[in-house]
mmCIF file of C-alpha atoms and ligand atoms in Angstrom:
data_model
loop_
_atom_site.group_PDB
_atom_site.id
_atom_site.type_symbol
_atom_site.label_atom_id
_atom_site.label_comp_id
_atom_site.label_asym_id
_atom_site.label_seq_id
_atom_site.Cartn_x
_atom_site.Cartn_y
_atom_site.Cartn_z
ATOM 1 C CA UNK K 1 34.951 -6.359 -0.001
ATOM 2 C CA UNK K 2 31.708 -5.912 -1.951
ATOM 3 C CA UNK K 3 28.514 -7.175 -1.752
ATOM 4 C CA UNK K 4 26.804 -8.538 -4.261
ATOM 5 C CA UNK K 5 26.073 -7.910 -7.834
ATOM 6 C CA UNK K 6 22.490 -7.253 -7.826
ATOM 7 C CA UNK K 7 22.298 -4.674 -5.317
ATOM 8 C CA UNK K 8 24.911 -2.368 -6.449
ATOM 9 C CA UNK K 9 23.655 0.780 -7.426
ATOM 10 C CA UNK K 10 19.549 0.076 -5.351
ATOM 11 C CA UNK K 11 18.211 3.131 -3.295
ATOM 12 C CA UNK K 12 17.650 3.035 0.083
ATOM 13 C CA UNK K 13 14.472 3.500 1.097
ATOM 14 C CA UNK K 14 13.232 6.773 1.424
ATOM 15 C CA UNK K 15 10.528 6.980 3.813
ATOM 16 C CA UNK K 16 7.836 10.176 3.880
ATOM 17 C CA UNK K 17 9.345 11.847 7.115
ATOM 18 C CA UNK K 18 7.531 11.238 10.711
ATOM 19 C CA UNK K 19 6.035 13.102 12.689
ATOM 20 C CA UNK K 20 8.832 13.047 15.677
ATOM 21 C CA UNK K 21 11.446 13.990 12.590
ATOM 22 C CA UNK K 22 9.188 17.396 11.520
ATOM 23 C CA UNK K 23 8.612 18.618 14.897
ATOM 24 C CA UNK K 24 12.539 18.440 16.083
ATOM 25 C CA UNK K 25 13.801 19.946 12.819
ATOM 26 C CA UNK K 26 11.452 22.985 12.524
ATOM 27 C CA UNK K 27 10.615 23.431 16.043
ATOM 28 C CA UNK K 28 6.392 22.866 15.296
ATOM 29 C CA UNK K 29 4.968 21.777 18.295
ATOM 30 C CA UNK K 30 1.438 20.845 16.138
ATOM 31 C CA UNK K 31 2.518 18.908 12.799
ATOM 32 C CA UNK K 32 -0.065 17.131 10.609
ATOM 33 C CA UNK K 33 1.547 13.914 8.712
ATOM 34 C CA UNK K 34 -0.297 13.026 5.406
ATOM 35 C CA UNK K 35 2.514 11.201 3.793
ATOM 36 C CA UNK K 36 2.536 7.653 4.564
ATOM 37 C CA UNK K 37 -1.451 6.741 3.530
ATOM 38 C CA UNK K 38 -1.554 5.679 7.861
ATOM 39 C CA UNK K 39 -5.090 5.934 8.892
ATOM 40 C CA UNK K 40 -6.006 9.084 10.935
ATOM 41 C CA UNK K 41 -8.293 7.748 13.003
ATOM 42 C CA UNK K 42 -5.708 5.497 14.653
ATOM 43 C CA UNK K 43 -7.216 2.210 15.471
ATOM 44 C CA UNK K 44 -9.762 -0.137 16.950
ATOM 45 C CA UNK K 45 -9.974 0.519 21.303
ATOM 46 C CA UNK K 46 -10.514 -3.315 20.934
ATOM 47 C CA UNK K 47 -6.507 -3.641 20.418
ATOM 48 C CA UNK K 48 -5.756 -1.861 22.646
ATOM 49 C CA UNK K 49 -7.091 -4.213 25.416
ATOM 50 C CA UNK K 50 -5.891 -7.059 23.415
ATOM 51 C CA UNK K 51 -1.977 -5.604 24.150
ATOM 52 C CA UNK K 52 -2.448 -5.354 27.590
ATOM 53 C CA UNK K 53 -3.704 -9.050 27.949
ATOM 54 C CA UNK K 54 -0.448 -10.080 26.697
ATOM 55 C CA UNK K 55 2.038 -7.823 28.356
ATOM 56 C CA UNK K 56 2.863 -10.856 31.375
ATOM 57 C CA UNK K 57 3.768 -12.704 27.374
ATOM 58 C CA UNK K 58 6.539 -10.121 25.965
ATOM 59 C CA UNK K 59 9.902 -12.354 26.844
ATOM 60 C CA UNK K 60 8.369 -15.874 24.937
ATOM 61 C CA UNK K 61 8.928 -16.187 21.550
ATOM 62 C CA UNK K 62 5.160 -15.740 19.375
ATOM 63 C CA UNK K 63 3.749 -18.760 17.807
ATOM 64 C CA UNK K 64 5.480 -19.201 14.726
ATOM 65 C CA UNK K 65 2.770 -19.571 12.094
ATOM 66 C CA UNK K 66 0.286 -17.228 13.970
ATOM 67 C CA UNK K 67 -2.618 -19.859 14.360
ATOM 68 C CA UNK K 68 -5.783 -18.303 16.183
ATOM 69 C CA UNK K 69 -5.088 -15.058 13.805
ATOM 70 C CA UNK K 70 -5.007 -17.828 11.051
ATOM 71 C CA UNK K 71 -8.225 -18.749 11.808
ATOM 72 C CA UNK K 72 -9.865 -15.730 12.575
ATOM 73 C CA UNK K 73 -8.905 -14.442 9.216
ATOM 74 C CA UNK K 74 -9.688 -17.242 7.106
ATOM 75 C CA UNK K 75 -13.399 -16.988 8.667
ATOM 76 C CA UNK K 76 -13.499 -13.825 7.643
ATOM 77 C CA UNK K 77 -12.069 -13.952 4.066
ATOM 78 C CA UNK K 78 -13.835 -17.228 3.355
ATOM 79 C CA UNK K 79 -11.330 -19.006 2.139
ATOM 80 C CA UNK K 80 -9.062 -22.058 3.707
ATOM 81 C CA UNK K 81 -6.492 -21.658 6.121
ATOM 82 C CA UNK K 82 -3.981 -23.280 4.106
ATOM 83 C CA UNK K 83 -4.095 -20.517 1.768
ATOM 84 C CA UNK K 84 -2.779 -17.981 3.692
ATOM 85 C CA UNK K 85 0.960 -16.488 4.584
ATOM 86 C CA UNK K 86 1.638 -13.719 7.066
ATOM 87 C CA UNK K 87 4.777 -10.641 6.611
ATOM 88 C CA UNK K 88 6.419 -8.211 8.780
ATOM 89 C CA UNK K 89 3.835 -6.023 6.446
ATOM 90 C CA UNK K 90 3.189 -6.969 2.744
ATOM 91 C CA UNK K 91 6.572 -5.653 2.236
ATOM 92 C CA UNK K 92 7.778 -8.780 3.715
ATOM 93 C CA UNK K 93 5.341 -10.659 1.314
ATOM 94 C CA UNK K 94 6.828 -8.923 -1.104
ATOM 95 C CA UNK K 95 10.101 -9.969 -0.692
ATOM 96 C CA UNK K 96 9.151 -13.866 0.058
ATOM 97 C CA UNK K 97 7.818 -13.798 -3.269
ATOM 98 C CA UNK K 98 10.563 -12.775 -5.121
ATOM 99 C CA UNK K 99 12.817 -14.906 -2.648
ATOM 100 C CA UNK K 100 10.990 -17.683 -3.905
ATOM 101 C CA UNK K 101 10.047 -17.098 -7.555
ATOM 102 C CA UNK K 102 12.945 -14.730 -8.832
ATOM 103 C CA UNK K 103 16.350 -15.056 -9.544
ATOM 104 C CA UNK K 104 19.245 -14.277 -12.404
ATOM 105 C CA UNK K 105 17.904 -14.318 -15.685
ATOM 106 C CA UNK K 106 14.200 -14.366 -14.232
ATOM 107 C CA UNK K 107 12.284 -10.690 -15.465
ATOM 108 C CA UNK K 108 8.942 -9.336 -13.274
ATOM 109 C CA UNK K 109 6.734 -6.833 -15.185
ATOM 110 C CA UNK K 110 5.222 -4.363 -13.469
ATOM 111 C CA UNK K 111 3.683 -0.794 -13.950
ATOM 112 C CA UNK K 112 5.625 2.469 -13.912
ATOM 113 C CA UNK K 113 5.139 4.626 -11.606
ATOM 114 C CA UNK K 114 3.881 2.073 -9.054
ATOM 115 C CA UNK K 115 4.736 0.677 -5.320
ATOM 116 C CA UNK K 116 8.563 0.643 -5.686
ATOM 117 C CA UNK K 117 9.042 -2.128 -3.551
ATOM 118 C CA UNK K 118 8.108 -4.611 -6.464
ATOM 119 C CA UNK K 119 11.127 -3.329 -8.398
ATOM 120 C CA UNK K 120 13.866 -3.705 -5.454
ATOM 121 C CA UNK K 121 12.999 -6.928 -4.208
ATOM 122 C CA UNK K 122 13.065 -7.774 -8.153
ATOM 123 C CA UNK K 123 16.489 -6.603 -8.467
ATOM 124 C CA UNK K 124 17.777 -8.250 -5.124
ATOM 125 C CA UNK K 125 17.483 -11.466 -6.468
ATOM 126 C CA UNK K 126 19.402 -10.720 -9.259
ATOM 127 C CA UNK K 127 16.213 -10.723 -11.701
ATOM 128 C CA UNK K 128 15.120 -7.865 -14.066
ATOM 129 C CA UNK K 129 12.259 -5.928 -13.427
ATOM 130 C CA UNK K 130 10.641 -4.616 -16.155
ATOM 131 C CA UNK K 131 8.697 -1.603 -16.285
ATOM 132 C CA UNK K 132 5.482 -0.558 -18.166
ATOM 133 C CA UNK K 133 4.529 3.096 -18.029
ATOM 134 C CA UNK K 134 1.071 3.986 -16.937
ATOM 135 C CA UNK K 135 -1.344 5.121 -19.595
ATOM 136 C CA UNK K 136 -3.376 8.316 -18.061
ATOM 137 C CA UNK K 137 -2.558 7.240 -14.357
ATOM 138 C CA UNK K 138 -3.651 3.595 -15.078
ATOM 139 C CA UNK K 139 -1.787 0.232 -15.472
ATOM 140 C CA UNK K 140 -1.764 -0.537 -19.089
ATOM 141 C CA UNK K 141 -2.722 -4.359 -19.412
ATOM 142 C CA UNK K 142 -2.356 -4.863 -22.911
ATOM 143 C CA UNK K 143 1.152 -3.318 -22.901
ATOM 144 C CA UNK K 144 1.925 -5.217 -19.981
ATOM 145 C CA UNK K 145 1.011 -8.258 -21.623
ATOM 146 C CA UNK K 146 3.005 -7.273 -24.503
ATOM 147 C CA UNK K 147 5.979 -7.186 -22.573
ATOM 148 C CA UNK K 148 5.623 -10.847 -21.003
ATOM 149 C CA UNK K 149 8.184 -13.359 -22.141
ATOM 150 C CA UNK K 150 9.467 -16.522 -21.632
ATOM 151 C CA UNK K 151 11.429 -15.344 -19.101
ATOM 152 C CA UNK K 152 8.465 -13.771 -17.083
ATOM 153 C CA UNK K 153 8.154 -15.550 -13.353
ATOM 154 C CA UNK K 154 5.954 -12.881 -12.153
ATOM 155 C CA UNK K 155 3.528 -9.835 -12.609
ATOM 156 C CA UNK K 156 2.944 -7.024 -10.357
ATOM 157 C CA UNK K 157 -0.422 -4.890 -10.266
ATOM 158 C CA UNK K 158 -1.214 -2.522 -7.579
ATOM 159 C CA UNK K 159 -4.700 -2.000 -7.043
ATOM 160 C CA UNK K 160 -5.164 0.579 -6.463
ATOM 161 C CA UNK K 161 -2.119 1.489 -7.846
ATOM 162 C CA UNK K 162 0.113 3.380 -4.744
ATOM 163 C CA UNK K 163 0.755 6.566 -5.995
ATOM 164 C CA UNK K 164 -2.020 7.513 -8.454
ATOM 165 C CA UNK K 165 -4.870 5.703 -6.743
ATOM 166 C CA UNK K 166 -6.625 4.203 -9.859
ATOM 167 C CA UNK K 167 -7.580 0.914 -9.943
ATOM 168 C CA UNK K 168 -8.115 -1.828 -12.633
ATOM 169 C CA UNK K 169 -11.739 -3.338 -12.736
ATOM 170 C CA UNK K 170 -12.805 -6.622 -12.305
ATOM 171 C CA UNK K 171 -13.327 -7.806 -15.859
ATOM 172 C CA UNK K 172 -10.325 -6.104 -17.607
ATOM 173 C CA UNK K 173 -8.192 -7.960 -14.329
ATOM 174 C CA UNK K 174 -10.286 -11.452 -15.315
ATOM 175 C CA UNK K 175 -9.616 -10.851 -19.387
ATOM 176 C CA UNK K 176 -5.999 -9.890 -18.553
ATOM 177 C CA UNK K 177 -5.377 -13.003 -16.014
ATOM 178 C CA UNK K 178 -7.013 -15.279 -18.843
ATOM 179 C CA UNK K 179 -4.232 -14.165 -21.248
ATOM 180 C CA UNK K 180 -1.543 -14.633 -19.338
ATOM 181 C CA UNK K 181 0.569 -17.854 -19.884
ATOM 182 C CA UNK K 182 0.753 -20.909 -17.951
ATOM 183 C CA UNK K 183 4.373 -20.470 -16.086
ATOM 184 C CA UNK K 184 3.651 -16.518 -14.813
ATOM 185 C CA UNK K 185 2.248 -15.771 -11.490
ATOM 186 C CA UNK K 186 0.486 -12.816 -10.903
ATOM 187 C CA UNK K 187 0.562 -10.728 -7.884
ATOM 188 C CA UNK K 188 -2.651 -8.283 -6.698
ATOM 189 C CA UNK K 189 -1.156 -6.107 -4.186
ATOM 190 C CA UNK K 190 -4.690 -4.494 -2.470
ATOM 191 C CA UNK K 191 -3.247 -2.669 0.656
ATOM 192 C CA UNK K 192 -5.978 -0.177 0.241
ATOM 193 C CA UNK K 193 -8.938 -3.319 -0.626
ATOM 194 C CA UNK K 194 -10.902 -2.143 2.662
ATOM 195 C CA UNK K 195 -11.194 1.647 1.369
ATOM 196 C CA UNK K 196 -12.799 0.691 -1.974
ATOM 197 C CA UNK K 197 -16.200 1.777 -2.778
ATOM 198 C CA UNK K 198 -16.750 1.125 -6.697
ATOM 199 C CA UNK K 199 -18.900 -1.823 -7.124
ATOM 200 C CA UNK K 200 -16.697 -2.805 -10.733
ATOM 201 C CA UNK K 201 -13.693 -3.624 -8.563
ATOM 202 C CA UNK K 202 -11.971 -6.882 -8.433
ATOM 203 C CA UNK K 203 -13.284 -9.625 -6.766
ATOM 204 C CA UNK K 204 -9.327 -11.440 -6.610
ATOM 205 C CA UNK K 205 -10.439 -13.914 -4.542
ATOM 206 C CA UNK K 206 -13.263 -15.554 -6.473
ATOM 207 C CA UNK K 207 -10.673 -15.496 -9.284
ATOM 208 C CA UNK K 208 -8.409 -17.256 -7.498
ATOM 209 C CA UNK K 209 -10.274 -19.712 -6.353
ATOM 210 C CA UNK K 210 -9.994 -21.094 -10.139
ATOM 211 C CA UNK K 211 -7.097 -19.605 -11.358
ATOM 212 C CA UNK K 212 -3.919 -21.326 -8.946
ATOM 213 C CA UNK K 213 -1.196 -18.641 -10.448
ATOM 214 C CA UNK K 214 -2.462 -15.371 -8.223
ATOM 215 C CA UNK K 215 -1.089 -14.215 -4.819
ATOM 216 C CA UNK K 216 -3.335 -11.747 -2.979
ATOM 217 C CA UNK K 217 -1.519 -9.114 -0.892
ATOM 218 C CA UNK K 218 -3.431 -7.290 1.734
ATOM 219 C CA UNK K 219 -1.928 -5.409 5.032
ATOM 220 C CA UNK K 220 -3.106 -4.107 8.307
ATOM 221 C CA UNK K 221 -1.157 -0.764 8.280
ATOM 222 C CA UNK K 222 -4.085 0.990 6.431
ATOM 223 C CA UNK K 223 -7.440 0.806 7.421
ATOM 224 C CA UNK K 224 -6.934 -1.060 10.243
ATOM 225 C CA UNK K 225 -4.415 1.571 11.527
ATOM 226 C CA UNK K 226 -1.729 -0.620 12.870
ATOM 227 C CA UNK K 227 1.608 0.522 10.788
ATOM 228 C CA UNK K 228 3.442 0.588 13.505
ATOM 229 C CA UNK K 229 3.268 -3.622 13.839
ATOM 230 C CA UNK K 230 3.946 -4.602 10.543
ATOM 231 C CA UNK K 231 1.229 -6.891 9.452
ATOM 232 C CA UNK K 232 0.405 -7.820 6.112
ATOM 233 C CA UNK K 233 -0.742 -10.993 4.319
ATOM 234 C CA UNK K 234 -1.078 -13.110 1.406
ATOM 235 C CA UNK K 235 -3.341 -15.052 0.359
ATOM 236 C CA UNK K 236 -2.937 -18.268 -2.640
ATOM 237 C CA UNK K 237 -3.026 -21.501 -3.792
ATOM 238 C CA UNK K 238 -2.305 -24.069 -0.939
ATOM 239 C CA UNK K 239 0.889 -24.897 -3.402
ATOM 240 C CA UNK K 240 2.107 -21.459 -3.531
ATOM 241 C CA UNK K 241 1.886 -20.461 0.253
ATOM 242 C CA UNK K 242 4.387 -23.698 0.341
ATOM 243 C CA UNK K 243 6.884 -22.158 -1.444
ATOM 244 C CA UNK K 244 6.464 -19.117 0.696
ATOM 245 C CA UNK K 245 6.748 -20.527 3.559
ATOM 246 C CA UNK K 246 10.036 -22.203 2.736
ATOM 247 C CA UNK K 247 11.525 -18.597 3.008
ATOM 248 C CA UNK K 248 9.639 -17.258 5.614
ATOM 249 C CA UNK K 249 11.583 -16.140 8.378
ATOM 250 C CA UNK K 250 10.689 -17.705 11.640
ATOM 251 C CA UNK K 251 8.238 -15.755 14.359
ATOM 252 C CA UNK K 252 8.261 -13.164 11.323
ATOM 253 C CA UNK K 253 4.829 -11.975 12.619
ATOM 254 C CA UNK K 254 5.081 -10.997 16.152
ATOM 255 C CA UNK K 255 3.491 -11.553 19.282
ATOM 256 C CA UNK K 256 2.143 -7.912 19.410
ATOM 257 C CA UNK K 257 1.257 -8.107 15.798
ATOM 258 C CA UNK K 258 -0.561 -10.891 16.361
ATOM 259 C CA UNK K 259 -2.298 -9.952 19.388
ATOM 260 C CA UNK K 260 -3.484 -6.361 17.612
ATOM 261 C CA UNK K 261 -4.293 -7.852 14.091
ATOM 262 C CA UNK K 262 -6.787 -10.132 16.006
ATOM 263 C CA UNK K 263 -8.700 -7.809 18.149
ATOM 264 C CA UNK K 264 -8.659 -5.215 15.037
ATOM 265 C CA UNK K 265 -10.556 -8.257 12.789
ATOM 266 C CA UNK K 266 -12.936 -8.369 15.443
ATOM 267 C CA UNK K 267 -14.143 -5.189 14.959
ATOM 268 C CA UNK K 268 -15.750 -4.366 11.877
ATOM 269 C CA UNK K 269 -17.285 -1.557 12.695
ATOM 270 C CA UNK K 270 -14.439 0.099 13.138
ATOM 271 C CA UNK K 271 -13.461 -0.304 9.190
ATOM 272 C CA UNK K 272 -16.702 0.593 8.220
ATOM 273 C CA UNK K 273 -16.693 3.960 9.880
ATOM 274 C CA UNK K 274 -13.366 4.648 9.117
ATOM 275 C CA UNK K 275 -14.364 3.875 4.674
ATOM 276 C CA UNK K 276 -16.998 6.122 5.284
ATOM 277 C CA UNK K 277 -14.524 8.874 6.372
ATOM 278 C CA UNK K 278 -12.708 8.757 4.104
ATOM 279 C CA UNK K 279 -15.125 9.246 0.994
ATOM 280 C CA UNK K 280 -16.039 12.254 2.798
ATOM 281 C CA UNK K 281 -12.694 13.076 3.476
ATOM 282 C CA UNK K 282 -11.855 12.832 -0.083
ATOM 283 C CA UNK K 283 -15.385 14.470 -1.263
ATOM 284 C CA UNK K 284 -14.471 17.731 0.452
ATOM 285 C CA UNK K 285 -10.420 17.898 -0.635
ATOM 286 C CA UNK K 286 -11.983 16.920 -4.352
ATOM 287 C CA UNK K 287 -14.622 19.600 -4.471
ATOM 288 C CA UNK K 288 -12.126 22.618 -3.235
ATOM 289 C CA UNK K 289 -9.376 21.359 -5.771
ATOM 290 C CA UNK K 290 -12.354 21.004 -8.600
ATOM 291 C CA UNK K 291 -13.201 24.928 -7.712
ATOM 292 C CA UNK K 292 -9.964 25.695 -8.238
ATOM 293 C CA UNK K 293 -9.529 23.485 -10.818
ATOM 294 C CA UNK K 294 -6.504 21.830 -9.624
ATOM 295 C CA UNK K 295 -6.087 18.212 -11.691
ATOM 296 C CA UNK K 296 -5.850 15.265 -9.638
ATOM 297 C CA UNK K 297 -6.216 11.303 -10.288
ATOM 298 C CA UNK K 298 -9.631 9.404 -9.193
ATOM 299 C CA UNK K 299 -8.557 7.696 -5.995
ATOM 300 C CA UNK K 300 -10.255 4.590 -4.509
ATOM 301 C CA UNK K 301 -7.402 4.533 -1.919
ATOM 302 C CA UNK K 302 -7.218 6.686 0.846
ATOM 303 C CA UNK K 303 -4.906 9.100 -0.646
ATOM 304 C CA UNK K 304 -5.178 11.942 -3.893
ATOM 305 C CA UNK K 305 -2.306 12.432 -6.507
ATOM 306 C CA UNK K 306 -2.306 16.473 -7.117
ATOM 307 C CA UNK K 307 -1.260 18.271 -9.991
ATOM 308 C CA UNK K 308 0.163 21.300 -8.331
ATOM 309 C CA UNK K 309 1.952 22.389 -11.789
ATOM 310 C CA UNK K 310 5.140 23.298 -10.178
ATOM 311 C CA UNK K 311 8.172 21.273 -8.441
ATOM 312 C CA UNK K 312 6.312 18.980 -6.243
ATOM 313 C CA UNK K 313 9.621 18.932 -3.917
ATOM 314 C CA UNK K 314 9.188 22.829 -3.409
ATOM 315 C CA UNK K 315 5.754 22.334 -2.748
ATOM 316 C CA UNK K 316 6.400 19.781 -0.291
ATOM 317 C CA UNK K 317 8.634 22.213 1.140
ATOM 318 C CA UNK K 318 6.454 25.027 1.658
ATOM 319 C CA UNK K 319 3.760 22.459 3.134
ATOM 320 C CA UNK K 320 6.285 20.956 5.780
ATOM 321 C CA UNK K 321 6.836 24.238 6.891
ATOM 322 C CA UNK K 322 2.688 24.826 7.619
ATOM 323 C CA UNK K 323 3.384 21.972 9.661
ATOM 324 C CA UNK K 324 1.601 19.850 7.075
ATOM 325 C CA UNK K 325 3.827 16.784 6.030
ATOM 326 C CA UNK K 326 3.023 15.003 2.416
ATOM 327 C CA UNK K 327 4.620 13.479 0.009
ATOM 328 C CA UNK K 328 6.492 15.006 -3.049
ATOM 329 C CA UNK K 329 5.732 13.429 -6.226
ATOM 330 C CA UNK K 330 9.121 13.734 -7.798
ATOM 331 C CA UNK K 331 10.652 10.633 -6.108
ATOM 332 C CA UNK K 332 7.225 8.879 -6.868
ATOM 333 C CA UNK K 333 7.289 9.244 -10.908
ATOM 334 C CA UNK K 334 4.892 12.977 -10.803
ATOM 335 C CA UNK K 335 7.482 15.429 -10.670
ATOM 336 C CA UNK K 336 4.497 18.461 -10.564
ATOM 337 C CA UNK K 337 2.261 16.281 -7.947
ATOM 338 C CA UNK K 338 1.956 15.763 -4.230
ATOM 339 C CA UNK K 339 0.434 12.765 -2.962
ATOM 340 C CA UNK K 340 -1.458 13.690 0.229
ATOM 341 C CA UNK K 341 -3.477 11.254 2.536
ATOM 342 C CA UNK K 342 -6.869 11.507 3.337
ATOM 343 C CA UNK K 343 -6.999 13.015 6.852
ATOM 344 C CA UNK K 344 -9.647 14.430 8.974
ATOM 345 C CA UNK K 345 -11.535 17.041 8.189
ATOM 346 C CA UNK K 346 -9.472 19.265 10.096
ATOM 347 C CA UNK K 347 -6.151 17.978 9.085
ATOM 348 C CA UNK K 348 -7.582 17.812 5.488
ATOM 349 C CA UNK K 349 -8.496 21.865 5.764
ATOM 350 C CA UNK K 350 -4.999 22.619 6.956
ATOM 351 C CA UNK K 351 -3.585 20.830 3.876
ATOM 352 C CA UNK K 352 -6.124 22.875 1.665
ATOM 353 C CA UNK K 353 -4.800 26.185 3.103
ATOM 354 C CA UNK K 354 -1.541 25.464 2.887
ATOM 355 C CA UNK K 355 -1.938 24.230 -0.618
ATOM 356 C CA UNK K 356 -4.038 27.510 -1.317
ATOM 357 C CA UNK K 357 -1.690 29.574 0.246
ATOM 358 C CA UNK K 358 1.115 27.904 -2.282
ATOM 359 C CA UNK K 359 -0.489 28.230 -5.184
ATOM 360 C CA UNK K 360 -1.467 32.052 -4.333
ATOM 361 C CA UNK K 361 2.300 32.984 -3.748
ATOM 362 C CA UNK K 362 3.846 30.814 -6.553
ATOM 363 C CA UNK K 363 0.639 33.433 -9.126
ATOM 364 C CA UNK K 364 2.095 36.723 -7.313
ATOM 365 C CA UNK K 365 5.440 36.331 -8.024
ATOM 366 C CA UNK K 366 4.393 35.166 -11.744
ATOM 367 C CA UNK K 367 2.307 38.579 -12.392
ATOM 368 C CA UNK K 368 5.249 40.921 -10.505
HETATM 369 C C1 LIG T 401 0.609 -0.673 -2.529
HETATM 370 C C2 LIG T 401 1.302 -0.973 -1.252
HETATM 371 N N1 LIG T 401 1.689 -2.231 -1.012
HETATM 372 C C3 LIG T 401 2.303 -2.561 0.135
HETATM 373 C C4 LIG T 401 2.573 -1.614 1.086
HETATM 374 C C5 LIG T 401 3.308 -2.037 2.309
HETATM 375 O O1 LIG T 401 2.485 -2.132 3.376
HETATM 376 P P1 LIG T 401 2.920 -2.843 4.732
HETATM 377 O O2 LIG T 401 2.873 -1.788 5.763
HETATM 378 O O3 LIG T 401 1.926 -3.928 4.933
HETATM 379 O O4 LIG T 401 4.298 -3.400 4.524
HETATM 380 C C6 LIG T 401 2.187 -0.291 0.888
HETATM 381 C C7 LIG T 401 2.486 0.735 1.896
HETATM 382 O O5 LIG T 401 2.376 1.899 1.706
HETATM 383 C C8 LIG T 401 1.538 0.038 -0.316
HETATM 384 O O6 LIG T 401 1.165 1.292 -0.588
#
C-alpha cells in the first residue's frame, strides 16, 4: 500500500555523522565533530544540577505546556506569555507551522540554499515550496517578494541563513515585512540569534510587536548547548500561537528539556562567554584562510562556509579521516564548500591543518 502523495519522492534526513559513528568506523579513538553547529563548550554546570533535582520525577508525565519555563522565558524576552509555543527543537516548530498554515494548493517561499527543513515540512502537507536562489550568499528579498502570490501562506528567512551564515539587516527585514501582503505570514528562523554581534541586525521582536503576521523561531541546541534535549521555541501573536497549539503534540517538550532549558536561562553568563568564543574562534580560522586566501562567507553564526575549490564531499573525506568531522557542502547547495563549526581553539587548529594539509596534496598532484 502507499503512503501518501506528498511525500513520495522526500529525502530522509541526512544528519552530519556523530561522534560515536566516526570513532567505530575508522577506529579514531580522538575525533573532533564540527558538523552539526553544537556548541563546544557543552553547557551551563547550572543544568546539570537542575537534572539531578528531578531524577526521583522521570516516570510522571512533564507538564504539558511547560509553565515555570514559560515564565522564565517570557521575563527574559520581554514579551507576554501568551505569545510563546515550545518544539521538540524548532524543527518541531517548524513542522506545527506548516501543520497549521499549509496544505494542497498552498505555496511557501523560501531561499535556496537554506535550512532544508522549511522545504520538507512544506511538501508534507501537500503544499509547494518555492525556492529563491541566494544572491552572493544572501537571501534575495526583492526576488522573494517577486515570487509571492495569491497562493503564498507563508515565508521562510533564516537569519542567519544555515549554511552560508549571512544575515539580513534590520531595515531591509522591516522594508521587506512592510511589502508583504495582508494573508502571508512570515517566519524568522534565528537559531543562531544569541551568537550575533552586528549591531544592524534584526530586532524581530520589536517588529512583531506591531506587525501580527511574524513567528519568531529560536532553539536551545546552539548556544545554550543542549542538542541533545530538543528545545526550541516560537514566539507570535497571541492568535497565532493558538493555531499552533491546536497541533501541538501533547508533553512535546519534556520533563528533562524542561528542567535543562530553565537552569540554562538562568545563566547568562554562560552565553556571554560562550559569544565571545566564538568571535575569536572565528577571528583566528578567518585570518589563516584570509593568508591563504581561501574564500569563505561572513558568518554571524557560529559556523564558516569554505570555498575549498574542489569536491567538498572529497574534502570531507580526507577531513573525517584526520579525525576532524564537518560538513560537505554538496548536499547543502556549495558543491566546492565545507561548512565547519566554530570550535575551540584547539579543535579549530586541527581543522586548519587538516584543511592545509588538503589543499597542499590536492597542489602536488596538480604540478606532477
Ligand atoms: C537555521 C536552523 N533552524 C532550526 C534548526 C533546528 O534546531 P533544533 O535543534 O532546535 O531543532 C537548525 C539546526 O541546525 C538550524 O540551523
Amino acid at each position: 500500500m502507499s503512503a501518501k502523495k506528498s511525500i513520495q519522492g522526500l529525502p530522509i534526513y541526512q544528519p552530519g555523522k556523530s561522534l560515536e559513528e566516526v570513532k567505530r568506523e575508522l577506529g579514531l579513538e580522538k575525533v573532533i565533530k564540527l558538523a552539526s553547529n553544537e556548541n563546544p563548550f557543552g553547557c551551563s554546570p547550572k543544568v546539570w544540577e537542575a537534572l539531578t533535582q528531578i531524577k526521583e520525577q522521570f516516570h510522571l508525565y512533564p507538564e504539558d505546556d511547560a509553565p515555570m519555563l514559560r515564565k522564565q522565558l517570557a521575563e527574559s524576552l520581554e514579551v507576554d506569555e501568551r505569545r510563546l509555543v515550545f518544539g521538540n527543537g524548532s524543527d518541531e516548530v517548524i513542522q506545527m507551522i506548516a501543520r497549521a498554515y499549509l496544505e494542497s494548493g498552498i505555496e511557501s517561499v523560501m531561499a535556496t540554499p537554506t535550512f532544508p527543513r522549511y522545504g520538507t515540512a512544506t511538501r508534507i502537507e501537500g503544499a509547494v515550496p518555492v525556492e529563491v536562489p541566494l544572491k552572493d550568499g544572501k537571501h534575495d528579498l526583492d526576488a522573494m517578494l517577486a515570487a509571492v502570490t495569491e497562493k503564498t501562506r507563508l515565508v521562510w528567512i533564516c537569519n542567519p541563513n544555515n549554511p552560508s551564515g549571512t544575515f539580513v539587516d534590520h531595515d531591509a527585514l522591516n522594508s521587506f515585512i512592510d511589502q508583504l501582503p495582508e494573508h502571508v505570514l512570515v517566519v524568522i528562523d534565528e537559531a543562531y540569534f544569541e551568537y550575533v554581534t552586528d549591531d544592524s541586525y534584526p530586532d524581530s521582536l520589536s517588529l512583531l510587536d506591531y506587525n501580527p503576521r511574524i513567528i519568531v523561531l529560536r532553539t536551545f541546541s546552539k548556544i545554550y548547548g543542549l542538542a541533545s534535549f530538543r528545545a526550541g521555541y516560537g514566539i507570535a501573536h497571541p492568535e497565532v500561537i493558538q493555531q499552533l497549539s491546536r497541533v501541538r503534540e501533547p508533553f512535546n517538550l519534556n520533563r528533562l528539556a524542561q528542567a535543562a532549558t530553565l537552569a540554562a536561562l538562568k545563566d547568562e553568563t554562560f552565553v556571554v562567554y560562550c559569544r565571545n568564543q566564538n568571535r575569536l574562534g572565528m577571528k583566528q580560522v578567518m585570518e589563516q584562510l584570509d593568508e591563504w586566501n581561501i574564500d569563505y562567507y561572513p558568518s554571524q553564526a557560529n559556523f564558516l562556509l569554505i570555498d575549498t575549490g574542489y569536491d567538498g564531499d572529497e574534502a570531507f573525506s580526507y577531513l573525517l579521516k584526520q579525525g576532524v568531522i564537518v560538513r560537505s557542502g554538496k548536499a547543502l547547495g556549495f558543491p566546492t564548500y565545507l561548512r565547519v563549526t566554530i570550535g575551540k581553539k584547539e579543535e579549530n587548529e586541527a581543522f586548519l591543518i587538516g584543511l592545509n594539509s588538503y589543499l597542499q596534496e590536492k597542489k602536488s598532484r596538480v604540478v606532477t
